[in-house]
CSV table of C-alpha atoms in Angstrom, one decimal:
chain,number,residue,atom,x,y,z
A,1,MET,CA,85.4,81.6,77.1
A,2,GLY,CA,87.0,84.0,74.5
A,3,ILE,CA,85.3,87.1,75.9
A,4,PHE,CA,86.5,86.2,79.5
A,5,GLU,CA,90.4,85.9,78.0
A,6,GLU,CA,90.2,88.6,75.1
A,7,GLU,CA,88.1,91.7,76.3
A,8,TYR,CA,90.5,92.7,79.1
A,9,PRO,CA,93.3,90.1,78.7
A,10,SER,CA,95.7,89.4,81.8
A,11,LEU,CA,97.8,86.8,83.1
A,12,GLU,CA,95.5,86.1,85.8
A,13,SER,CA,92.8,85.8,83.2
A,14,TYR,CA,94.5,83.2,81.1
A,15,PHE,CA,95.4,81.3,84.5
A,16,ARG,CA,91.8,81.2,85.5
A,17,SER,CA,90.6,80.2,82.0
A,18,VAL,CA,92.5,77.0,82.7
A,19,ILE,CA,90.6,76.3,85.8
A,20,LEU,CA,87.2,77.6,85.1
A,21,PHE,CA,86.8,76.7,81.2
A,22,GLY,CA,87.2,73.5,79.2
A,23,ARG,CA,86.0,70.0,79.7
A,24,ASN,CA,87.0,68.0,82.7
A,25,SER,CA,87.9,64.3,82.6
A,26,ALA,CA,90.2,64.4,85.8
A,27,SER,CA,91.2,66.6,88.6
A,28,TYR,CA,94.7,66.7,87.7
A,29,LYS,CA,94.9,70.2,86.2
A,30,PHE,CA,93.7,71.5,89.7
A,31,ALA,CA,96.6,69.5,91.3
A,32,LEU,CA,99.0,71.0,88.8
A,33,ALA,CA,97.7,74.7,89.0
A,34,ARG,CA,98.0,74.5,92.8
A,35,SER,CA,101.6,72.9,92.5
A,36,LEU,CA,102.6,75.7,90.0
A,37,LEU,CA,101.5,78.6,92.5
A,38,SER,CA,103.5,76.8,95.3
A,39,LEU,CA,106.5,76.5,93.2
A,40,SER,CA,106.4,80.1,91.8
A,41,ASN,CA,108.0,81.5,95.0
A,42,GLN,CA,111.4,79.6,94.2
A,43,LYS,CA,114.3,80.8,92.4
A,44,ASN,CA,115.0,77.6,90.2
A,45,THR,CA,113.1,77.5,87.0
A,46,PHE,CA,113.5,73.9,86.0
A,47,ILE,CA,111.4,71.5,88.3
A,48,SER,CA,112.0,68.0,87.9
A,49,LEU,CA,109.1,65.5,87.5
A,50,GLU,CA,110.3,64.2,91.0
A,51,GLU,CA,110.4,67.5,92.6
A,52,LEU,CA,106.9,68.1,90.9
A,53,SER,CA,105.6,65.0,92.3
A,54,VAL,CA,105.7,66.1,95.8
A,55,PRO,CA,103.1,68.7,95.8
A,56,PHE,CA,101.0,67.3,93.0
A,57,SER,CA,100.6,64.1,94.9
A,58,THR,CA,99.9,65.8,98.1
A,59,HIS,CA,96.8,67.5,96.6
A,60,ILE,CA,95.6,64.5,95.0
A,61,THR,CA,95.8,62.5,98.0
A,62,GLU,CA,94.2,65.1,100.3
A,63,HIS,CA,91.3,65.5,97.9
A,64,LEU,CA,90.7,61.6,97.6
A,65,LYS,CA,90.1,61.8,101.5
A,66,ILE,CA,87.3,64.4,100.7
A,67,ASN,CA,85.9,62.6,97.7
A,68,ASP,CA,87.0,59.4,96.2
A,69,LYS,CA,85.8,60.4,92.7
A,70,GLN,CA,88.8,62.2,90.9
A,71,THR,CA,88.2,61.2,87.3
A,72,THR,CA,85.5,60.2,85.0
A,73,SER,CA,87.5,57.0,83.9
A,74,ARG,CA,86.7,53.7,85.5
A,75,SER,CA,90.2,52.9,86.6
A,76,SER,CA,93.7,54.6,87.2
A,77,THR,CA,96.9,53.3,88.1
A,78,PHE,CA,98.0,56.4,89.5
A,79,LEU,CA,94.9,57.1,91.6
A,80,ASN,CA,95.0,53.6,92.9
A,81,THR,CA,98.4,54.2,94.2
A,82,CYS,CA,97.2,57.5,95.8
A,83,ARG,CA,94.5,55.4,97.7
A,84,ASP,CA,97.0,52.9,98.7
A,85,PHE,CA,99.2,55.7,100.1
A,86,ASN,CA,96.2,57.1,101.9
A,87,ASN,CA,95.4,53.7,103.5
A,88,GLY,CA,99.2,53.1,104.4
A,89,SER,CA,99.9,50.2,102.1
A,90,VAL,CA,102.6,52.1,100.1
A,91,SER,CA,105.2,54.4,101.2
A,92,GLN,CA,106.1,58.1,100.4
A,93,ALA,CA,108.9,57.2,98.0
A,94,GLN,CA,106.7,54.7,96.1
A,95,LEU,CA,104.0,57.4,95.9
A,96,ILE,CA,106.3,59.8,94.3
A,97,GLN,CA,107.9,57.2,91.8
A,98,ALA,CA,104.2,56.3,90.8
A,99,THR,CA,103.3,60.0,90.4
A,100,GLU,CA,106.6,60.7,88.2
A,101,LYS,CA,105.5,57.6,86.2
A,102,TYR,CA,101.8,57.9,85.8
A,103,GLY,CA,100.4,61.3,87.3
A,104,PHE,CA,101.6,63.6,84.3
A,105,VAL,CA,101.0,61.3,81.2
A,106,ASN,CA,98.5,63.9,79.8
A,107,VAL,CA,98.2,66.9,82.0
A,108,LEU,CA,101.5,68.6,81.3
A,109,ASP,CA,100.6,68.8,77.6
A,110,ALA,CA,97.0,69.6,78.0
A,111,PHE,CA,97.1,72.3,80.8
A,112,HIS,CA,97.7,75.3,78.3
A,113,ASN,CA,94.8,73.8,75.9
A,114,VAL,CA,91.4,75.3,76.7
A,115,ASN,CA,88.4,74.2,74.7
A,116,ASN,CA,91.0,72.6,72.2
A,117,VAL,CA,92.7,76.0,71.7
A,118,ALA,CA,96.0,76.6,73.0
A,119,LEU,CA,96.5,79.6,75.0
A,120,PRO,CA,99.0,82.4,73.7
A,121,ILE,CA,100.9,82.2,76.8
A,122,LYS,CA,102.6,79.5,78.8
A,123,PHE,CA,103.3,79.2,82.4
A,124,PHE,CA,105.9,76.5,81.9
A,125,ASP,CA,107.6,74.6,79.2
A,126,VAL,CA,107.7,70.8,79.3
A,127,VAL,CA,111.3,69.2,79.2
A,128,LYS,CA,111.1,65.6,77.8
A,129,GLU,CA,114.6,65.0,76.5
A,130,GLY,CA,117.8,63.9,78.2
A,131,ARG,CA,117.9,62.1,81.5
A,132,LYS,CA,116.2,64.9,83.4
A,133,LYS,CA,112.5,65.3,82.7
A,134,GLY,CA,110.4,68.0,84.1
A,135,ILE,CA,109.2,71.6,83.3
A,136,VAL,CA,110.6,75.0,83.2
A,137,LEU,CA,108.7,77.8,84.8
A,138,THR,CA,108.2,80.8,82.6
A,139,ASP,CA,108.5,84.5,83.6
A,140,ASP,CA,104.6,84.5,83.5
A,141,ILE,CA,104.1,82.3,86.5
A,142,TYR,CA,106.6,84.5,88.3
A,143,LYS,CA,104.5,87.5,87.3
A,144,ILE,CA,101.5,85.9,88.7
A,145,ASN,CA,103.3,85.4,92.0
A,146,GLU,CA,103.7,89.2,92.1
A,147,SER,CA,100.4,90.1,91.1
A,148,SER,CA,97.4,91.3,93.4
A,149,GLN,CA,95.4,88.4,92.5
A,150,PHE,CA,97.9,85.7,93.6
A,151,ASN,CA,96.4,84.9,96.9
A,152,ASN,CA,92.9,84.4,95.6
A,153,LEU,CA,93.9,82.0,93.0
A,154,ASP,CA,94.4,78.9,95.4
A,155,PHE,CA,91.2,79.5,96.8
A,156,GLU,CA,89.5,79.9,93.4
A,157,ILE,CA,91.2,76.5,92.4
A,158,GLU,CA,90.2,74.8,95.5
A,159,GLY,CA,86.5,75.9,94.9
A,160,ARG,CA,86.3,74.8,91.4
A,161,TRP,CA,87.8,71.4,92.2
A,162,ARG,CA,85.2,70.8,94.9
A,163,LEU,CA,82.4,71.8,92.4
A,164,VAL,CA,83.7,69.2,89.9
A,165,GLU,CA,84.4,66.4,92.2
A,166,THR,CA,81.0,66.6,93.9
A,167,ALA,CA,79.2,66.6,90.4
A,168,TRP,CA,81.3,63.4,89.3
A,169,SER,CA,80.5,61.6,92.7
A,170,LEU,CA,76.7,62.0,92.4
A,171,ASP,CA,76.7,60.5,88.9
A,172,LEU,CA,73.9,62.5,87.7
A,173,THR,CA,73.1,64.0,84.4
A,174,PRO,CA,74.2,67.7,84.6
A,175,ASN,CA,70.5,69.0,84.0
A,176,LEU,CA,69.5,67.3,87.2
A,177,LEU,CA,72.2,69.2,89.4
A,178,THR,CA,71.4,72.4,91.1
A,179,VAL,CA,73.8,74.4,93.0
A,180,ASP,CA,72.1,76.4,95.9
A,181,TYR,CA,73.2,79.1,98.1
A,182,ASP,CA,73.0,79.2,101.8
A,183,ASN,CA,72.6,82.8,102.8
A,184,LYS,CA,73.5,82.3,106.4
A,185,ASN,CA,76.9,80.3,105.9
A,186,ASN,CA,77.7,81.8,102.5
A,187,THR,CA,78.3,78.4,101.0
A,188,LEU,CA,77.4,76.8,97.9
A,189,PHE,CA,75.6,73.4,98.1
A,190,ILE,CA,73.9,70.4,96.3
A,191,ASN,CA,70.8,68.8,97.8
A,192,SER,CA,70.9,65.3,96.4
A,193,GLU,CA,68.3,62.8,96.9
A,194,ILE,CA,69.5,61.5,100.2
A,195,ARG,CA,71.3,64.4,101.9
A,196,ARG,CA,72.6,68.0,101.5
A,197,ILE,CA,76.4,68.3,100.2
A,198,ASP,CA,78.2,71.2,101.2
A,199,ILE,CA,80.5,72.2,98.3
A,200,THR,CA,82.6,75.2,98.7
A,201,SER,CA,82.7,78.8,100.0
A,202,SER,CA,80.4,81.0,97.7
A,203,ARG,CA,83.4,83.4,97.6
A,204,GLU,CA,85.6,80.6,96.1
A,205,GLY,CA,83.1,79.6,93.6
A,206,LEU,CA,82.3,82.9,92.4
A,207,ASN,CA,85.4,85.2,92.3
A,208,GLY,CA,87.2,83.7,89.3
A,209,TYR,CA,84.4,84.5,87.4
A,210,GLN,CA,84.6,88.2,88.3
A,211,LYS,CA,88.6,88.1,87.7
A,212,GLY,CA,88.9,88.8,91.4
A,213,LYS,CA,87.2,92.3,91.1
A,214,CYS,CA,84.3,94.0,92.8
A,215,PHE,CA,81.3,93.5,90.7
A,216,TYR,CA,80.5,97.1,90.8
A,217,CYS,CA,83.6,99.3,91.0
A,218,PHE,CA,86.2,96.8,89.8
A,219,ASP,CA,88.5,97.2,92.6
A,220,ASN,CA,90.6,94.3,93.7
A,221,ILE,CA,88.7,92.1,96.2
A,222,THR,CA,90.1,89.3,98.5
A,223,ILE,CA,88.5,85.9,99.2
A,224,ASP,CA,91.1,85.2,101.9
A,225,PRO,CA,88.7,84.6,105.2
A,226,SER,CA,91.5,85.9,107.5
A,227,SER,CA,91.2,89.1,105.7
A,228,ASP,CA,89.7,92.3,107.2
A,229,ASP,CA,88.8,93.3,103.6
A,230,LEU,CA,87.0,90.1,102.9
A,231,ALA,CA,84.7,90.5,99.9
A,232,ASP,CA,81.1,90.5,100.6
A,233,VAL,CA,78.5,88.2,98.7
A,234,ASP,CA,75.9,90.5,97.4
A,235,HIS,CA,72.5,89.8,96.1
A,236,PHE,CA,72.5,91.9,92.9
A,237,PHE,CA,68.5,92.2,93.3
A,238,PRO,CA,68.2,92.6,97.0
A,239,HIS,CA,67.2,89.5,99.0
A,240,THR,CA,64.5,91.7,100.6
A,241,LEU,CA,62.4,91.1,97.6
A,242,GLN,CA,62.0,87.5,98.3
A,243,SER,CA,59.2,87.8,99.9
A,244,MET,CA,57.3,89.5,97.0
A,245,THR,CA,58.3,86.9,94.3
A,246,GLN,CA,58.5,83.0,93.6
A,247,ILE,CA,61.9,83.9,91.7
A,248,ASN,CA,64.7,82.4,93.7
A,249,LEU,CA,66.8,85.2,94.5
A,250,ASN,CA,69.3,83.0,96.3
A,251,GLY,CA,70.2,81.6,93.1
A,252,VAL,CA,73.8,81.7,91.7
A,253,TRP,CA,72.6,83.9,89.0
A,254,ASN,CA,71.9,86.8,91.3
A,255,LEU,CA,74.9,86.5,93.4
A,256,VAL,CA,78.0,88.6,93.0
A,257,LEU,CA,81.1,89.6,95.0
A,258,SER,CA,81.2,93.2,96.1
A,259,CYS,CA,83.8,95.2,98.1
A,260,GLN,CA,82.7,96.2,101.4
A,261,SER,CA,82.7,99.8,100.5
A,262,CYS,CA,80.2,99.2,97.4
A,263,ASN,CA,78.2,96.9,99.4
A,264,ARG,CA,77.7,98.8,102.6
A,265,GLY,CA,80.0,101.8,102.8
A,266,ILE,CA,79.1,105.4,102.7
A,267,GLY,CA,76.9,105.6,99.5
A,268,GLY,CA,76.8,102.0,99.4
A,269,LYS,CA,74.4,99.8,97.6
A,270,PHE,CA,72.4,98.4,100.4
A,271,ALA,CA,68.8,97.5,99.3
A,272,GLN,CA,68.9,99.6,96.3
A,273,ILE,CA,68.7,98.4,92.5
A,274,PRO,CA,71.7,98.8,90.2
A,275,ARG,CA,71.3,100.9,87.5
A,276,THR,CA,70.3,99.4,84.3
A,277,ARG,CA,73.9,99.3,82.6
A,278,TYR,CA,74.7,96.8,85.3
A,279,LEU,CA,72.5,94.2,83.9
A,280,ASP,CA,74.6,94.0,80.9
A,281,ARG,CA,77.6,93.1,83.4
A,282,LEU,CA,75.6,90.5,85.2
A,283,HIS,CA,74.5,89.0,81.9
A,284,LYS,CA,78.1,88.7,80.8
A,285,ARG,CA,79.2,87.3,84.2
A,286,ASN,CA,76.3,84.8,84.1
A,287,ASN,CA,77.5,83.9,80.6
A,288,PHE,CA,80.9,82.9,81.9
A,289,PHE,CA,79.3,80.2,84.1
A,290,ILE,CA,77.4,78.9,81.0
A,291,ASP,CA,80.7,78.8,79.2
A,292,SER,CA,82.3,76.7,82.0
A,293,HIS,CA,81.0,73.2,82.6
A,294,HIS,CA,78.7,71.7,85.2
A,295,PRO,CA,77.2,71.9,87.7
A,296,LEU,CA,77.4,75.7,87.4
A,297,ARG,CA,76.6,75.8,83.8
A,298,GLU,CA,73.5,73.8,84.4
A,299,THR,CA,72.5,75.7,87.3
A,300,LEU,CA,72.4,79.0,85.5
A,301,ILE,CA,70.7,77.6,82.5
A,302,ASN,CA,68.0,76.1,84.8
A,303,GLN,CA,67.5,79.3,86.8
A,304,THR,CA,67.5,81.9,84.0
A,305,GLY,CA,66.9,80.1,80.4
A,306,LYS,CA,68.2,78.0,77.9
A,307,THR,CA,69.2,80.6,75.2
A,308,GLU,CA,71.0,83.9,75.7
A,309,PHE,CA,67.8,86.0,74.7
A,310,GLN,CA,65.8,84.0,77.2
A,311,ARG,CA,68.5,84.7,79.9
A,312,ALA,CA,68.6,88.5,79.1
A,313,SER,CA,64.8,88.6,78.9
A,314,PHE,CA,64.8,87.2,82.3
A,315,LEU,CA,67.2,89.7,83.8
A,316,ARG,CA,65.2,92.6,82.4
A,317,ASP,CA,61.9,91.3,83.6
A,318,ILE,CA,63.4,91.0,87.2
A,319,ASP,CA,64.6,94.4,86.9
A,320,LYS,CA,61.1,96.1,86.0
A,321,PHE,CA,59.6,94.2,89.0
A,322,ALA,CA,62.5,95.1,91.4
A,323,ILE,CA,62.4,98.9,90.5
A,324,ASN,CA,58.7,98.9,90.7
A,325,LYS,CA,59.1,97.7,94.2
A,326,LEU,CA,62.2,99.4,95.8
A,327,ILE,CA,62.0,102.5,93.5
A,328,VAL,CA,65.9,103.7,93.8
A,329,ARG,CA,68.7,103.1,91.5
A,330,TRP,CA,72.2,103.0,92.6
A,331,GLU,CA,75.7,103.2,91.3
A,332,PRO,CA,79.3,103.3,92.7
A,333,ILE,CA,80.8,106.8,93.2
A,334,TYR,CA,83.8,105.7,91.1
A,335,GLU,CA,84.8,102.6,88.9
A,336,HIS,CA,88.2,101.4,88.0
A,337,GLU,CA,89.3,100.2,84.7
A,338,HIS,CA,86.7,97.6,83.6
A,339,ALA,CA,87.9,93.8,83.8
A,340,PHE,CA,84.9,92.3,81.9
């Protein structure tokens, strides 16, 4: 997590670290993060708890319809009220009142702490004194709103949220969970003992760990499905090798997001092998997954090795195999400033 934030620091990296890293005991930080993004386009910097309760409770109630498991604790007065709202037994006004009273007990103070370390910046300050309680948005959340990465962040939060709640709902030990990739539909899914569970778009699940940049040239990419410039999901080691090896090249370890130009433009990668210096970048990106928490953490460990040495050796061995089969090395014509 430290390398993710510190090597090439940006406000987006700090915001993403809240979402991607640290232990999850409830989904409230996801709801709060999405609420902050939606509130960052308004001029008023002070947001009362009552105002904040509207988007916050909306996100929670909508996710409860998808997956009833939104916390690792056995019971929650707030979540029970959200469920009651969904089944029509409490009103919108009662939901907002309960959210204001119970929804923010821990999440506001904990939001800027990642792995028990306080971030050096804040996207809001908490106001607890006086009759009006709430938050004051800082300049940094407004700068996030103006950044080229803003439109990607909401998709990324949703993707991470879906991964976490799915893992909770299966109630299995993390090392028994494996996230797989559907090459046809570009989705991540988990096969439980009973059925396949589609989790999220692979782009939403991958993008944050690349800081919203093309893996190869570091140009900005978009994961908005309505965009003509939608990023490609690329197999670092080309999928054409799958028939020649027992290694799962559809594994998350081998999936990267690429701009269309690098993947299939003039002078693009296509079915070529990236130059060896990109192995270090792939290893670093995969370690970002390892530093996060299940199920992506356990998936990467199961696919590539328990130790960093084993994981690096795994990539080098695959690279030797791949270049002997496909011969040609590739690199982009131009690289922007490095993001990781």
